[in-house]
Tab-separated table of C-alpha atoms and ligand atoms in Angstrom:
chain	number	residue	atom	x	y	z
A	1	MET	CA	-101.139	-124.648	107.730
A	2	THR	CA	-101.865	-122.029	110.407
A	3	LEU	CA	-98.560	-120.255	111.818
A	4	ASP	CA	-98.023	-119.565	115.498
A	5	LEU	CA	-96.996	-116.268	114.798
A	6	LEU	CA	-96.766	-114.021	112.112
A	7	ILE	CA	-94.535	-110.848	112.183
A	8	LYS	CA	-95.544	-108.340	109.626
A	9	GLY	CA	-94.012	-105.392	107.813
A	10	GLY	CA	-90.900	-104.934	109.804
A	11	ASN	CA	-87.446	-103.721	108.347
A	12	VAL	CA	-85.868	-107.264	108.868
A	13	VAL	CA	-81.974	-107.690	108.960
A	14	PHE	CA	-80.293	-110.257	106.906
A	15	ARG	CA	-76.795	-111.095	106.807
A	16	ASP	CA	-76.241	-108.936	103.858
A	17	GLY	CA	-78.754	-105.923	104.614
A	18	VAL	CA	-82.143	-104.911	105.315
A	19	ARG	CA	-85.491	-105.758	103.622
A	20	THR	CA	-89.089	-105.065	104.504
A	21	VAL	CA	-90.371	-108.433	104.733
A	22	ASP	CA	-92.982	-110.889	106.687
A	23	ILE	CA	-91.790	-113.741	108.832
A	24	GLY	CA	-93.911	-116.589	109.745
A	25	ILE	CA	-93.270	-118.758	112.360
A	26	LYS	CA	-94.033	-122.196	112.965
A	27	ASN	CA	-92.952	-125.083	115.801
A	28	GLU	CA	-90.361	-122.724	117.120
A	29	LYS	CA	-88.888	-122.266	113.823
A	30	ILE	CA	-88.974	-119.616	110.999
A	31	SER	CA	-90.929	-121.206	108.633
A	32	CYS	CA	-91.134	-118.586	105.924
A	33	ILE	CA	-90.235	-115.247	104.871
A	34	ALA	CA	-91.986	-113.089	102.273
A	35	GLU	CA	-92.946	-109.763	101.142
A	36	HIS	CA	-96.492	-110.727	101.927
A	37	ILE	CA	-97.466	-113.867	103.978
A	38	SER	CA	-101.384	-114.343	103.500
A	39	GLU	CA	-101.358	-117.471	105.781
A	40	ASP	CA	-103.494	-117.445	109.140
A	41	ALA	CA	-101.506	-117.149	112.173
A	42	LYS	CA	-102.604	-117.721	115.646
A	43	GLU	CA	-100.990	-114.242	116.885
A	44	VAL	CA	-99.936	-111.428	114.525
A	45	ILE	CA	-97.313	-108.715	115.510
A	46	GLU	CA	-97.292	-105.292	113.255
A	47	ALA	CA	-93.592	-104.219	113.051
A	48	ASN	CA	-93.852	-101.318	110.872
A	49	GLY	CA	-91.069	-98.699	111.311
A	50	GLN	CA	-88.941	-101.266	113.694
A	51	TYR	CA	-86.062	-103.497	113.094
A	52	VAL	CA	-86.564	-107.358	113.479
A	53	MET	CA	-83.212	-108.992	113.965
A	54	PRO	CA	-81.845	-112.162	115.470
A	55	GLY	CA	-81.980	-111.789	119.533
A	56	MET	CA	-78.726	-110.930	121.158
A	57	ILE	CA	-76.308	-114.286	121.997
A	58	ASP	CA	-74.720	-112.880	125.206
A	59	THR	CA	-71.620	-115.227	125.599
A	60	HIS	CA	-70.401	-113.488	128.880
A	61	VAL	CA	-73.114	-113.707	131.923
A	62	HIS	CA	-72.475	-114.155	135.613
A	63	ILE	CA	-75.367	-115.548	137.215
A	64	SER	CA	-73.934	-116.779	140.703
A	65	GLU	CA	-76.733	-119.145	141.363
A	66	PRO	CA	-76.293	-121.579	143.411
A	67	GLY	CA	-74.230	-120.443	146.200
A	68	ARG	CA	-74.375	-116.629	145.713
A	69	THR	CA	-77.894	-116.051	144.634
A	70	GLU	CA	-78.004	-113.099	146.550
A	71	TRP	CA	-76.168	-111.412	144.001
A	72	GLU	CA	-78.011	-112.511	140.800
A	73	GLY	CA	-80.344	-115.823	140.107
A	74	PHE	CA	-81.362	-117.530	137.105
A	75	GLU	CA	-84.721	-115.887	137.099
A	76	THR	CA	-84.085	-112.344	137.632
A	77	GLY	CA	-81.016	-112.538	135.501
A	78	SER	CA	-82.835	-114.031	132.402
A	79	LYS	CA	-85.662	-111.920	132.731
A	80	ALA	CA	-83.192	-108.795	132.639
A	81	LEU	CA	-81.486	-110.560	129.442
A	82	ALA	CA	-84.931	-110.918	127.906
A	83	ALA	CA	-86.295	-107.251	128.414
A	84	GLY	CA	-82.676	-106.312	126.829
A	85	GLY	CA	-83.396	-108.380	123.850
A	86	THR	CA	-80.886	-111.231	124.498
A	87	THR	CA	-82.376	-114.581	123.563
A	88	SER	CA	-79.601	-116.845	124.613
A	89	TYR	CA	-76.589	-116.724	126.935
A	90	VAL	CA	-73.574	-118.634	128.043
A	91	GLU	CA	-72.927	-118.438	131.645
A	92	MET	CA	-69.651	-118.155	133.042
A	93	PRO	CA	-68.046	-120.814	135.574
A	94	LEU	CA	-67.475	-118.172	138.505
A	95	ASN	CA	-69.272	-116.624	140.891
A	96	ALA	CA	-71.482	-119.126	141.801
A	97	LEU	CA	-70.166	-121.487	144.614
A	98	PRO	CA	-68.976	-123.979	143.864
A	99	ALA	CA	-67.338	-122.733	141.025
A	100	THR	CA	-68.032	-124.903	137.559
A	101	ILE	CA	-64.906	-126.625	137.745
A	102	ASN	CA	-66.122	-130.485	137.521
A	103	LYS	CA	-69.153	-132.082	136.715
A	104	GLU	CA	-70.502	-132.310	140.266
A	105	ALA	CA	-70.717	-128.780	140.130
A	106	LEU	CA	-71.891	-128.250	136.590
A	107	GLY	CA	-74.836	-130.674	137.715
A	108	LEU	CA	-75.499	-128.402	140.612
A	109	LYS	CA	-75.862	-125.395	138.164
A	110	LEU	CA	-78.028	-127.587	135.794
A	111	ASP	CA	-80.543	-128.259	138.540
A	112	ALA	CA	-80.544	-124.717	139.968
A	113	ALA	CA	-80.944	-123.254	136.352
A	114	SER	CA	-83.692	-125.895	135.192
A	115	ASN	CA	-87.203	-124.112	135.051
A	116	GLN	CA	-86.064	-120.592	135.866
A	117	ASN	CA	-84.646	-119.295	132.391
A	118	TYR	CA	-86.923	-117.072	130.160
A	119	VAL	CA	-84.189	-117.303	127.431
A	120	ASP	CA	-81.889	-120.170	126.372
A	121	TYR	CA	-78.791	-120.713	128.249
A	122	ALA	CA	-75.385	-122.955	128.297
A	123	PHE	CA	-72.595	-123.003	130.500
A	124	TYR	CA	-69.019	-122.620	130.409
A	125	GLY	CA	-66.456	-125.070	132.363
A	126	GLY	CA	-63.606	-123.566	134.201
A	127	LEU	CA	-59.908	-124.142	133.947
A	128	VAL	CA	-58.232	-123.505	137.446
A	129	PRO	CA	-54.820	-124.754	138.976
A	130	GLU	CA	-56.173	-128.106	140.490
A	131	ASN	CA	-58.827	-129.089	137.729
A	132	LEU	CA	-56.570	-130.378	134.856
A	133	ASP	CA	-58.106	-133.540	135.333
A	134	LYS	CA	-61.495	-132.564	135.071
A	135	LEU	CA	-61.574	-130.719	131.684
A	136	GLU	CA	-62.559	-133.758	129.824
A	137	GLU	CA	-65.696	-134.547	131.935
A	138	LEU	CA	-66.622	-130.927	131.653
A	139	ALA	CA	-66.606	-131.354	127.917
A	140	ASP	CA	-68.562	-134.886	127.732
A	141	ALA	CA	-71.043	-133.230	130.084
A	142	GLY	CA	-71.633	-130.407	127.196
A	143	VAL	CA	-70.026	-127.345	128.401
A	144	LEU	CA	-70.139	-124.681	125.292
A	145	ALA	CA	-66.347	-123.757	125.843
A	146	PHE	CA	-63.975	-123.055	128.991
A	147	LYS	CA	-62.842	-120.038	130.990
A	148	ALA	CA	-59.573	-118.928	132.386
A	149	PHE	CA	-58.380	-116.131	134.364
A	150	MET	CA	-54.853	-114.559	133.729
A	151	SER	CA	-55.819	-111.544	136.047
A	152	ASP	CA	-55.790	-111.746	139.764
A	153	ILE	CA	-58.792	-113.647	141.254
A	154	THR	CA	-57.757	-115.271	144.732
A	155	SER	CA	-60.406	-116.374	147.047
A	156	ASP	CA	-60.219	-117.786	150.665
A	157	ILE	CA	-63.719	-119.379	149.853
A	158	PRO	CA	-63.549	-123.187	149.548
A	159	ASP	CA	-64.551	-123.985	145.800
A	160	ASP	CA	-64.065	-120.449	144.557
A	161	PHE	CA	-62.718	-119.699	141.252
A	162	THR	CA	-58.869	-119.040	141.001
A	163	ASN	CA	-56.828	-117.430	138.399
A	164	VAL	CA	-54.375	-119.979	136.330
A	165	ASP	CA	-50.661	-119.910	136.777
A	166	ASP	CA	-48.615	-120.044	133.382
A	167	TYR	CA	-48.123	-123.957	133.883
A	168	THR	CA	-51.793	-124.333	134.194
A	169	LEU	CA	-52.554	-122.232	131.312
A	170	TYR	CA	-49.784	-124.251	129.097
A	171	LYS	CA	-51.224	-127.542	130.282
A	172	GLY	CA	-54.754	-126.646	129.995
A	173	MET	CA	-54.392	-125.690	126.657
A	174	GLN	CA	-52.728	-128.819	125.504
A	175	LYS	CA	-55.462	-130.650	126.902
A	176	LEU	CA	-58.369	-128.420	125.565
A	177	ALA	CA	-56.531	-128.403	122.009
A	178	GLU	CA	-56.830	-132.192	122.331
A	179	LEU	CA	-60.259	-132.043	123.252
A	180	ASP	CA	-61.103	-129.465	120.496
A	181	GLN	CA	-62.522	-127.238	123.054
A	182	LEU	CA	-62.307	-123.496	122.928
A	183	LEU	CA	-60.651	-121.604	125.678
A	184	CYS	CA	-61.883	-118.270	126.745
A	185	ILE	CA	-59.230	-115.891	128.524
A	186	HIS	CA	-59.604	-113.029	130.654
A	187	ALA	CA	-56.152	-111.538	129.855
A	188	GLU	CA	-54.280	-109.176	132.465
A	189	ASN	CA	-50.856	-109.311	133.959
A	190	PRO	CA	-51.979	-110.262	137.457
A	191	SER	CA	-48.346	-109.485	139.392
A	192	VAL	CA	-48.021	-106.445	138.109
A	193	THR	CA	-51.945	-105.090	138.574
A	194	SER	CA	-51.861	-106.245	142.042
A	195	LYS	CA	-48.638	-104.681	143.105
A	196	LEU	CA	-49.412	-101.535	141.489
A	197	ALA	CA	-52.868	-101.571	143.350
A	198	GLU	CA	-51.165	-102.251	146.665
A	199	GLU	CA	-48.764	-99.371	145.897
A	200	MET	CA	-51.844	-96.894	145.298
A	201	VAL	CA	-53.516	-97.942	148.470
A	202	ARG	CA	-50.302	-97.701	150.772
A	203	GLU	CA	-50.058	-93.864	149.312
A	204	GLY	CA	-53.531	-93.008	149.733
A	205	ARG	CA	-54.506	-92.773	146.314
A	206	THR	CA	-58.008	-94.093	146.102
A	207	THR	CA	-59.609	-92.218	143.576
A	208	ALA	CA	-61.285	-93.719	140.420
A	209	MET	CA	-58.454	-92.627	138.015
A	210	ASP	CA	-55.967	-94.137	140.500
A	211	TYR	CA	-57.848	-97.498	140.101
A	212	VAL	CA	-57.702	-97.137	136.196
A	213	GLU	CA	-53.840	-96.499	136.527
A	214	SER	CA	-53.413	-99.665	138.747
A	215	ARG	CA	-54.237	-101.427	135.502
A	216	PRO	CA	-52.394	-100.161	132.698
A	217	ILE	CA	-53.183	-100.953	129.154
A	218	PHE	CA	-49.677	-102.806	128.629
A	219	THR	CA	-50.955	-105.657	131.487
A	220	GLU	CA	-53.576	-106.538	129.130
A	221	VAL	CA	-51.308	-106.438	125.703
A	222	ASP	CA	-48.930	-108.566	128.264
A	223	ALA	CA	-51.224	-111.131	128.976
A	224	VAL	CA	-52.816	-111.290	125.459
A	225	GLN	CA	-49.417	-111.828	124.118
A	226	ARG	CA	-48.296	-114.655	126.334
A	227	ALA	CA	-51.732	-116.585	125.901
A	228	ILE	CA	-51.345	-116.246	121.832
A	229	LEU	CA	-47.347	-117.705	122.404
A	230	PHE	CA	-49.086	-120.614	124.387
A	231	ALA	CA	-51.747	-121.062	121.633
A	232	LYS	CA	-49.150	-121.267	119.008
A	233	GLU	CA	-47.482	-123.905	121.033
A	234	THR	CA	-50.427	-126.023	121.867
A	235	GLY	CA	-52.801	-125.441	119.010
A	236	CYS	CA	-55.427	-124.377	121.304
A	237	LYS	CA	-58.484	-122.287	120.062
A	238	LEU	CA	-58.681	-118.895	121.880
A	239	HIS	CA	-61.380	-116.308	122.616
A	240	PHE	CA	-60.410	-113.228	124.375
A	241	VAL	CA	-63.129	-111.860	126.668
A	242	HIS	CA	-63.923	-108.083	127.315
A	243	ILE	CA	-60.950	-106.705	125.714
A	244	SER	CA	-60.491	-103.004	126.520
A	245	THR	CA	-57.854	-101.667	124.216
A	246	SER	CA	-57.082	-101.177	120.398
A	247	GLU	CA	-53.400	-102.483	121.358
A	248	ALA	CA	-54.474	-105.939	122.729
A	249	ILE	CA	-56.527	-106.000	119.656
A	250	GLN	CA	-53.802	-105.287	117.283
A	251	GLU	CA	-52.088	-108.107	118.664
A	252	ILE	CA	-54.930	-110.491	118.182
A	253	LEU	CA	-55.213	-109.244	114.521
A	254	LYS	CA	-51.456	-110.151	114.047
A	255	ALA	CA	-52.010	-113.830	115.555
A	256	ARG	CA	-54.762	-114.253	113.374
A	257	ASP	CA	-52.738	-113.341	110.171
A	258	VAL	CA	-49.991	-116.045	111.097
A	259	GLY	CA	-52.894	-118.737	111.460
A	260	VAL	CA	-53.925	-118.614	115.263
A	261	ASP	CA	-57.413	-119.421	115.620
A	262	VAL	CA	-58.565	-116.693	117.833
A	263	THR	CA	-61.476	-114.193	118.260
A	264	VAL	CA	-61.998	-111.135	120.827
A	265	GLU	CA	-65.102	-109.812	122.121
A	266	SER	CA	-65.648	-106.318	124.001
A	267	CYS	CA	-68.603	-104.758	126.098
A	268	PRO	CA	-70.893	-101.988	125.901
A	269	HIS	CA	-69.252	-100.167	128.998
A	270	TYR	CA	-65.902	-99.863	127.265
A	271	PHE	CA	-67.664	-97.751	124.559
A	272	ALA	CA	-70.416	-96.265	126.758
A	273	MET	CA	-68.283	-94.679	129.431
A	274	SER	CA	-64.788	-93.584	129.814
A	275	ALA	CA	-62.075	-93.558	132.800
A	276	GLU	CA	-62.902	-89.894	133.335
A	277	GLN	CA	-66.532	-90.581	134.091
A	278	VAL	CA	-66.044	-93.123	136.679
A	279	GLU	CA	-65.567	-91.066	139.330
A	280	GLU	CA	-68.751	-89.391	138.979
A	281	ILE	CA	-70.501	-92.803	138.232
A	282	GLY	CA	-68.598	-94.021	141.440
A	283	PRO	CA	-68.035	-98.169	141.780
A	284	ARG	CA	-70.878	-99.045	139.736
A	285	ALA	CA	-68.772	-98.299	136.758
A	286	LYS	CA	-65.862	-100.385	138.241
A	287	CYS	CA	-64.865	-103.464	136.107
A	288	GLN	CA	-61.797	-105.366	135.147
A	289	PRO	CA	-59.912	-104.356	132.895
A	290	PRO	CA	-61.087	-100.920	133.847
A	291	LEU	CA	-62.878	-98.429	131.627
A	292	ARG	CA	-60.069	-96.473	129.477
A	293	LYS	CA	-59.461	-92.986	129.175
A	294	ALA	CA	-61.462	-91.042	126.478
A	295	LYS	CA	-58.649	-90.769	123.985
A	296	ASP	CA	-57.946	-94.867	124.148
A	297	GLN	CA	-61.719	-95.414	123.855
A	298	GLU	CA	-61.627	-93.600	120.619
A	299	LYS	CA	-59.305	-96.392	119.310
A	300	LEU	CA	-61.476	-98.928	120.573
A	301	TRP	CA	-64.276	-97.467	118.413
A	302	ASP	CA	-61.885	-97.421	115.588
A	303	GLU	CA	-61.377	-101.104	115.961
A	304	LEU	CA	-65.423	-102.152	116.519
A	305	LEU	CA	-66.429	-99.522	113.372
A	306	ASN	CA	-63.538	-101.265	111.278
A	307	GLY	CA	-65.026	-104.932	112.006
A	308	ASN	CA	-61.868	-106.113	114.217
A	309	ILE	CA	-63.803	-107.018	117.163
A	310	ASP	CA	-65.826	-110.035	116.650
A	311	TRP	CA	-68.680	-109.661	118.760
A	312	LEU	CA	-69.992	-107.649	121.942
A	313	THR	CA	-71.092	-109.323	125.534
A	314	SER	CA	-72.597	-107.805	128.679
A	315	ASP	CA	-70.139	-109.248	131.010
A	316	HIS	CA	-73.241	-109.085	133.366
A	317	SER	CA	-71.421	-109.168	136.832
A	318	PRO	CA	-73.787	-108.358	139.316
A	319	CYS	CA	-73.377	-108.126	143.077
A	320	THR	CA	-75.274	-106.920	146.156
A	321	GLU	CA	-75.363	-102.951	146.553
A	322	ASP	CA	-73.241	-102.869	149.724
A	323	LEU	CA	-70.440	-104.357	147.803
A	324	LYS	CA	-70.416	-101.566	145.469
A	325	GLN	CA	-69.955	-98.751	148.355
A	326	GLY	CA	-66.715	-97.339	149.646
A	327	ASN	CA	-63.362	-97.064	148.013
A	328	ILE	CA	-63.024	-98.185	144.495
A	329	PHE	CA	-60.115	-100.450	145.140
A	330	GLU	CA	-62.286	-102.424	147.607
A	331	ALA	CA	-65.884	-102.402	145.775
A	332	TRP	CA	-66.858	-105.350	143.700
A	333	GLY	CA	-65.433	-104.976	140.155
A	334	GLY	CA	-68.209	-105.844	137.927
A	335	ILE	CA	-70.792	-104.196	135.954
A	336	SER	CA	-74.484	-105.014	135.893
A	337	GLY	CA	-75.344	-104.503	132.555
A	338	ALA	CA	-77.180	-107.585	130.847
A	339	GLN	CA	-80.570	-105.491	130.261
A	340	ASN	CA	-78.733	-102.694	128.304
A	341	ASN	CA	-76.711	-104.102	125.521
A	342	VAL	CA	-79.128	-104.125	122.136
A	343	ASP	CA	-80.539	-100.779	122.757
A	344	LEU	CA	-77.310	-98.779	124.181
A	345	MET	CA	-75.022	-100.274	121.292
A	346	PHE	CA	-77.568	-99.665	118.725
A	347	ASP	CA	-78.002	-95.931	119.917
A	348	LEU	CA	-74.105	-95.236	120.133
A	349	ALA	CA	-72.756	-97.674	116.924
A	350	VAL	CA	-75.508	-97.484	114.441
A	351	LYS	CA	-77.522	-94.252	115.270
A	352	GLN	CA	-74.686	-92.162	116.397
A	353	ARG	CA	-71.541	-93.601	114.367
A	354	GLY	CA	-73.273	-94.974	111.244
A	355	LEU	CA	-72.280	-98.689	111.717
A	356	PRO	CA	-74.705	-100.633	109.285
A	357	VAL	CA	-77.136	-102.671	111.102
A	358	HIS	CA	-76.487	-105.834	109.363
A	359	LYS	CA	-72.941	-105.174	110.909
A	360	PHE	CA	-74.343	-104.444	114.278
A	361	VAL	CA	-76.322	-107.940	113.951
A	362	ASP	CA	-73.110	-109.899	113.322
A	363	LEU	CA	-71.666	-108.286	116.553
A	364	ILE	CA	-74.588	-109.316	118.738
A	365	ALA	CA	-75.589	-112.182	117.354
A	366	THR	CA	-74.376	-113.997	114.064
A	367	ASN	CA	-70.541	-113.961	114.788
A	368	PRO	CA	-71.035	-115.745	118.452
A	369	ALA	CA	-73.382	-118.134	117.184
A	370	GLU	CA	-70.801	-119.304	114.404
A	371	ARG	CA	-67.834	-119.225	117.093
A	372	PHE	CA	-69.730	-121.540	119.638
A	373	ASN	CA	-71.564	-123.806	116.855
A	374	LEU	CA	-75.049	-122.874	117.884
A	375	THR	CA	-76.188	-123.659	114.054
A	376	ASN	CA	-79.909	-123.126	114.733
A	377	LYS	CA	-79.334	-119.683	116.060
A	378	GLY	CA	-77.740	-116.218	115.279
A	379	GLU	CA	-79.606	-115.354	111.787
A	380	ILE	CA	-82.935	-114.608	110.348
A	381	ALA	CA	-83.384	-117.491	107.604
A	382	VAL	CA	-85.780	-120.278	107.174
A	383	SER	CA	-85.569	-123.419	109.762
A	384	LYS	CA	-83.527	-121.523	111.955
A	385	ASP	CA	-84.823	-120.928	115.796
A	386	ALA	CA	-87.314	-118.185	115.621
A	387	ASP	CA	-84.967	-116.184	118.322
A	388	ILE	CA	-86.227	-112.406	117.473
A	389	ILE	CA	-86.234	-109.206	118.886
A	390	LEU	CA	-88.020	-106.014	117.555
A	391	VAL	CA	-86.119	-102.780	117.857
A	392	ASP	CA	-87.499	-99.332	117.738
A	393	PRO	CA	-84.879	-96.913	116.631
A	394	ASN	CA	-87.232	-94.177	117.227
A	395	GLN	CA	-88.153	-94.442	120.909
A	396	SER	CA	-86.257	-92.563	123.824
A	397	TYR	CA	-86.324	-93.671	127.439
A	398	VAL	CA	-84.392	-92.978	130.599
A	399	VAL	CA	-82.784	-96.061	132.357
A	400	LYS	CA	-84.528	-95.988	135.995
A	401	ARG	CA	-83.810	-98.418	138.836
A	402	GLU	CA	-87.444	-99.907	138.990
A	403	ASP	CA	-87.355	-100.936	135.304
A	404	LEU	CA	-84.305	-103.155	135.870
A	405	TYR	CA	-84.974	-106.752	136.483
A	406	TYR	CA	-81.968	-107.395	138.147
A	407	LYS	CA	-82.143	-109.049	141.716
A	408	ASN	CA	-79.584	-105.784	142.956
A	409	LYS	CA	-81.061	-103.014	140.878
A	410	HIS	CA	-78.018	-101.082	140.319
A	411	SER	CA	-76.614	-100.133	136.852
A	412	ALA	CA	-73.880	-97.927	135.827
A	413	TYR	CA	-76.609	-96.631	133.220
A	414	GLU	CA	-78.908	-95.390	135.777
A	415	GLY	CA	-80.446	-92.223	134.814
A	416	ARG	CA	-78.912	-92.453	131.326
A	417	GLN	CA	-81.124	-91.398	128.122
A	418	ILE	CA	-81.034	-94.371	125.389
A	419	ASP	CA	-82.233	-93.217	121.921
A	420	CYS	CA	-83.283	-96.832	120.766
A	421	ARG	CA	-85.860	-99.587	122.683
A	422	VAL	CA	-86.308	-103.149	122.380
A	423	THR	CA	-90.144	-103.484	122.429
A	424	LYS	CA	-90.435	-107.376	121.867
A	425	THR	CA	-88.067	-110.427	122.632
A	426	ILE	CA	-89.008	-113.759	121.322
A	427	VAL	CA	-87.558	-117.208	122.027
A	428	ARG	CA	-88.225	-120.058	119.854
A	429	GLY	CA	-91.396	-118.344	118.682
A	430	ASN	CA	-92.714	-117.459	122.187
A	431	VAL	CA	-92.920	-113.919	123.119
A	432	VAL	CA	-91.237	-113.454	126.558
A	433	PHE	CA	-91.006	-109.713	126.602
A	434	ASP	CA	-93.149	-107.247	125.372
A	435	LEU	CA	-92.582	-103.602	126.153
A	436	ASP	CA	-96.044	-103.010	127.246
A	437	LYS	CA	-96.604	-105.904	129.480
A	438	GLY	CA	-93.284	-106.737	130.622
A	439	ILE	CA	-91.913	-110.446	130.980
A	440	VAL	CA	-94.625	-112.571	129.447
A	441	GLY	CA	-95.502	-116.132	130.299
A	442	ASN	CA	-93.500	-118.697	131.899
A	443	PRO	CA	-89.636	-119.504	131.971
A	444	ILE	CA	-89.323	-121.313	128.831
A	445	GLY	CA	-85.781	-121.020	128.372
A	446	LYS	CA	-84.052	-124.665	127.263
A	447	LEU	CA	-80.481	-125.675	127.907
A	448	ILE	CA	-78.039	-125.519	124.967
A	449	SER	CA	-75.734	-128.374	125.504
A	450	ALA	CA	-72.475	-129.126	122.919
A	451	LYS	CA	-73.502	-132.888	123.382
B	1	ZN	ZN1	-66.719	-111.606	133.423
């Protein structure tokens, strides 16, 4: 049997540690793993000195096509993901127009995404005040999970996404529990944060630190506590997106101890930048919840290193450059980060803070694959999809605008040196990114459906 691809001599990251072995790939799957594979292969990759690991599964990406394609599209967004070492992603139900809140809107997204993706992709359905009767049709249409905003997200634009009120959250959780669906929550108390923001602006306080202080830590903790209480009442499975504080994580751990089915993600930007740096970086570093002060960031690091955060996501939330100008309260709140997750966090967590490499792989691939039932993905093992990346821990580079694949080439990491580099990204046995050649071949990404 001739292999399609053979990856030779890399330091392969398994669930329990790292071993130097060869990996054979045939028909998109990992077909054999051995110390030395002597079979012929159509293509051979020499991986000496590099880590070979499952590609990242980024479960928090905003593509905004159709409807706001000028912000980001499937082609440019998935190229950035591929270049950053992501092999699958789950796309959020907001920023595109219409928002993904019924099966017609999902159909528009499926059409727009088809034949444009360089990596595998799946979709969320949204939970909003007017779509309680549409959750079942979204589940039937194959969305992987649902997403709701407890933070303030109002819009005058028809078919745009809006936040839930407590009633909708409660009723939605009841329905999703019946459907055995996972609900992902953006947890911030909207009435406190929006009034504090109004107060700041009225008083002419518009520095980056003022913005951070308009969204204090307790507003995240409060929303987490409320959602957990509703989950206890309804039995709904919960996942908290982009948690920014140790205090919120401690609440989630307490809930898990008493049997609530709950997981939590955080994002590289909460570890890579602190609130004190936002003034210097400017609105490119604006996100919700905001970056936290250095002393609070240290506590979040402890949670990550102690295994209390289940996985990492980019929360790639792009926009056009003009929306990132001016005063920070007015600028778009979202960081373009899809291309720098693996390298940045490998540098910070593994190289600088000593996180074992196999624990790092849990955070980028294995844990999200388990939670989202992606049974073919998330691990280097025989018969799994050959979704594999090569990571060179000895290369350094500086993030430059011209190397970004985003539609709008701004990044909070521009000018930053990263001491690690993704050199190849392989999706089901197809090389889609090679550091020397850039994006390779056609958009071979496939839809992952829960049905
Ligand atoms: Zn988001």
